[in-house]
CSV table of C-alpha atoms in Angstrom, one decimal:
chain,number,residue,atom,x,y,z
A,1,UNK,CA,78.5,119.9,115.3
A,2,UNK,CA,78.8,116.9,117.7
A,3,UNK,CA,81.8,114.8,119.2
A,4,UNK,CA,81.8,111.7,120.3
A,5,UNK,CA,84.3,110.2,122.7
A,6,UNK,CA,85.3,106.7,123.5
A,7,UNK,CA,87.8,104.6,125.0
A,8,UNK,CA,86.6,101.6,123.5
A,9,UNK,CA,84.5,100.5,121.1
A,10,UNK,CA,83.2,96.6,121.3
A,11,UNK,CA,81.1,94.7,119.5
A,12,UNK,CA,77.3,94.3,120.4
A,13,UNK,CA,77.6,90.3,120.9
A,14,UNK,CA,81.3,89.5,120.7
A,15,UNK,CA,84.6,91.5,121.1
A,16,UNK,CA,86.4,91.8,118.1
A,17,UNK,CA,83.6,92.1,115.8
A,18,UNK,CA,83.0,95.5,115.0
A,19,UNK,CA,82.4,96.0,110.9
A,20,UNK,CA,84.8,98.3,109.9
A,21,UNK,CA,84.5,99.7,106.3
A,22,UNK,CA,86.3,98.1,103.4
A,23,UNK,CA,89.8,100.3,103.2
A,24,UNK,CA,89.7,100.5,106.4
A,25,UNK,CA,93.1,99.4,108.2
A,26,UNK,CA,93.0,97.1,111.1
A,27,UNK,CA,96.7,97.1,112.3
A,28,UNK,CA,100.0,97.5,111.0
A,29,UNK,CA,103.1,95.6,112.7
A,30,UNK,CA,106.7,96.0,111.9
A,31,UNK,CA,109.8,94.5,112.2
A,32,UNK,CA,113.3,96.2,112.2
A,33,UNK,CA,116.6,94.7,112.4
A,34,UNK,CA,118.3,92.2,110.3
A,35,UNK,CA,122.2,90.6,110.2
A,36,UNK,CA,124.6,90.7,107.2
A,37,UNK,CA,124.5,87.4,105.4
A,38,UNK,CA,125.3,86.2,102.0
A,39,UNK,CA,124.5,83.6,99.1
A,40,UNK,CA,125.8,82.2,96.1
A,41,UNK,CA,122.6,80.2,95.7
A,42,UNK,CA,120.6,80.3,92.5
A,43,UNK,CA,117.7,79.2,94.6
A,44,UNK,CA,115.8,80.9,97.1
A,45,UNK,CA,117.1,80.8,100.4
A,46,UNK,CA,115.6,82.5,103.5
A,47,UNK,CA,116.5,86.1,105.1
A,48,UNK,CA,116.2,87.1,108.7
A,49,UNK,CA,113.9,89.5,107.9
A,50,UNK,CA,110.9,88.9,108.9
A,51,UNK,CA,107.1,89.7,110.7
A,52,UNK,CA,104.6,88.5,112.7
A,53,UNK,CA,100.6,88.9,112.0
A,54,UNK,CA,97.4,87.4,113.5
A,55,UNK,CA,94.6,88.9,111.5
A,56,UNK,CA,91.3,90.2,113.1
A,57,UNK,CA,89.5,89.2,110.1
A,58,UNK,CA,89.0,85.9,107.6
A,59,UNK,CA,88.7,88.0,104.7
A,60,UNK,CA,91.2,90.8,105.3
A,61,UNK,CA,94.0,91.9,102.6
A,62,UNK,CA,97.4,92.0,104.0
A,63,UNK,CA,100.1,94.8,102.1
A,64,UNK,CA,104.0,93.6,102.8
A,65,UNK,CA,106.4,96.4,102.5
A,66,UNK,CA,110.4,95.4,103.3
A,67,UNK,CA,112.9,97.8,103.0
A,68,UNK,CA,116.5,97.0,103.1
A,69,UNK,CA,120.4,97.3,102.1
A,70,UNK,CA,122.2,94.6,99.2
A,71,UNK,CA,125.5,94.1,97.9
A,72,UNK,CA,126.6,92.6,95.1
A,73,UNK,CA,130.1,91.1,93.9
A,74,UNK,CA,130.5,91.0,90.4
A,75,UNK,CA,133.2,88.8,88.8
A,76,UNK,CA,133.9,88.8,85.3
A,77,UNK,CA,130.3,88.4,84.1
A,78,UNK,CA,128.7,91.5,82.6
A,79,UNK,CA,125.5,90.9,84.2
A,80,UNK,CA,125.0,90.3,87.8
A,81,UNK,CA,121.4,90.1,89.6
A,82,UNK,CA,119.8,88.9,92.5
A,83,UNK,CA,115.7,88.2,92.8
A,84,UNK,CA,113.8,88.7,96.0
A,85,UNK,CA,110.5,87.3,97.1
A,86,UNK,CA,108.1,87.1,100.2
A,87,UNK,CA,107.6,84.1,101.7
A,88,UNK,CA,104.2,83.6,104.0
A,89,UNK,CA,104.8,81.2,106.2
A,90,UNK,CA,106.5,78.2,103.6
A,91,UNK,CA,104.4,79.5,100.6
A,92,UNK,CA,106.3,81.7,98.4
A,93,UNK,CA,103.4,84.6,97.1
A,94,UNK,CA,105.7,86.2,94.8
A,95,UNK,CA,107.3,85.3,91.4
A,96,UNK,CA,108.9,81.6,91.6
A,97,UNK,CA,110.7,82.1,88.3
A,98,UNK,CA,114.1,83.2,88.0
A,99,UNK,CA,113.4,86.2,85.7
A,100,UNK,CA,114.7,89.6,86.8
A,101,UNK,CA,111.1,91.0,85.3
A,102,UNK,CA,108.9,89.6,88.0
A,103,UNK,CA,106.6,91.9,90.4
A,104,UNK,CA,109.2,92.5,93.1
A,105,UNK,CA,112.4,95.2,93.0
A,106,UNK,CA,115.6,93.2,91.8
A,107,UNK,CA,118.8,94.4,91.9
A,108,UNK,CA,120.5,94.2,89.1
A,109,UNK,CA,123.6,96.3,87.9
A,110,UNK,CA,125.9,95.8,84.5
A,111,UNK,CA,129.6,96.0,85.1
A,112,UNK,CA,132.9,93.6,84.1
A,113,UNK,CA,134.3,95.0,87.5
A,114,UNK,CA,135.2,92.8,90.5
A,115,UNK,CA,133.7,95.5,93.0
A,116,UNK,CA,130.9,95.5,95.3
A,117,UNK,CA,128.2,97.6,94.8
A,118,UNK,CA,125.8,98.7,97.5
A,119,UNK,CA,122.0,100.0,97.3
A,120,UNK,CA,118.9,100.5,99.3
A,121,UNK,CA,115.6,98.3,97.8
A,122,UNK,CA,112.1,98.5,98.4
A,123,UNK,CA,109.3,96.1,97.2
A,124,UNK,CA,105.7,95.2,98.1
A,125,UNK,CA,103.2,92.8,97.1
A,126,UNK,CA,99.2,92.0,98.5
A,127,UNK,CA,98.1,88.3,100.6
A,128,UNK,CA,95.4,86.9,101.3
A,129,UNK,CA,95.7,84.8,103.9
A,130,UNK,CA,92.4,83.5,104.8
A,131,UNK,CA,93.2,83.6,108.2
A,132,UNK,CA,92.5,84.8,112.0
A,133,UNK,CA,95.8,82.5,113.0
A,134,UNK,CA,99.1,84.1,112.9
A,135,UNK,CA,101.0,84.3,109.9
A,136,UNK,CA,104.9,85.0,109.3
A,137,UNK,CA,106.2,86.9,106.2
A,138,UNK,CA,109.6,86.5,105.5
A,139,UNK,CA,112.1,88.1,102.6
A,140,UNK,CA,113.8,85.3,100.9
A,141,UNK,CA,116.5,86.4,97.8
A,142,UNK,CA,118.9,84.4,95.8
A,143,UNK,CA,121.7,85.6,93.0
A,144,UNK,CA,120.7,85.3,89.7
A,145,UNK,CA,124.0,84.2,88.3
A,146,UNK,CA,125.4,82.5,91.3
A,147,UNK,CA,127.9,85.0,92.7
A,148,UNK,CA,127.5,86.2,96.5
A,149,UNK,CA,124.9,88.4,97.3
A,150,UNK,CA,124.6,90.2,100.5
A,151,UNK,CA,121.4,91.5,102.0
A,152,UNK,CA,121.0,93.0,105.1
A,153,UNK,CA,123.4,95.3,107.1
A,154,UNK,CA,123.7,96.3,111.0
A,155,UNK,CA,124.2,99.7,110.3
A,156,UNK,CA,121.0,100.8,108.7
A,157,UNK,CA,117.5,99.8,109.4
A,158,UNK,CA,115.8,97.3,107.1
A,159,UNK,CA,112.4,97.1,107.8
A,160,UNK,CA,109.4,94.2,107.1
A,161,UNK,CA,105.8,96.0,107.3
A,162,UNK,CA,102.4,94.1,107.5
A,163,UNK,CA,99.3,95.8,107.1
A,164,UNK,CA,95.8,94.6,107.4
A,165,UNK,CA,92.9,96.0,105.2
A,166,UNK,CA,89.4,95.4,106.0
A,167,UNK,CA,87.5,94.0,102.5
């Protein structure tokens, strides 16, 4: 058996170049924090939530995770929802329809009470950016019915992950 040790590995010509295998990942870079806020919009409208990634590679698959904390008021409608997307940059790379079935975790409750109800949400989706210039990916939500929705809280940890993947 053999063991090899390094401190850094470089590539033969060019820093920066070294092939890794597809799978592989490259770097991860999060970004915690977040301030209450609300909206009544029916449109998207940004969060705070957000991350910063330069990619090593042109070809490389980014993975967005966020993590984070809603409430919702609900007035006298049974049905109350909100729709989240991720933004890259100004290009929205989620669903742009206003269907609660889209690929991203909605919140979405039933009730003919005027209370707020409060839970935890995770969702993820893939980019490509065909990039080595840095990128920003950003939650955006909106209400689907046009009563407040709050996202974020200072009390717990919402999170924004981006992951490169080597192709």
């Amino acid at each position: 058996m053999s063991t090899l040790k390094v401190d850094t590995i470089q590539g033969k010509t060019t820093a920066g170049t070294v092939a890794m295998p597809a799978g592989h990942v490259i770097q991860t870079v999060k970004s915690t924090g977040g301030t209450s806020s609300a909206t009544t919009s029916t449109s998207f409208v940004a969060t705070d939530i957000s991350v910063n990634i330069t990619p090593k590679f042109n070809n490389s698959l980014i993975r967005i995770d966020v993590q984070g904390v809603w409430w919702l008021h609900f007035g006298a409608s049974s049905e109350e929802y909100f729709i989240t997307t991720v933004y890259r940059d100004s290009t929205n790379i989620g669903s742009s329809n206003t269907n609660r079935v889209n690929q991203f975790r909605s919140g979405y409750v039933d009730s003919g009470n005027a209370y707020n109800y409060n839970n935890g949400f995770t969702i993820f989706t893939f980019d490509t950016p065909n990039t080595t210039s840095q990128v920003t990916y950003k939650l955006y939500v909106h209400s689907g019915s046009g009563l407040e929705v709050r996202y974020s809280d200072q009390n717990s940890e919402n999170t924004i992950t981006a992951m490169e993947i080597a192709q």
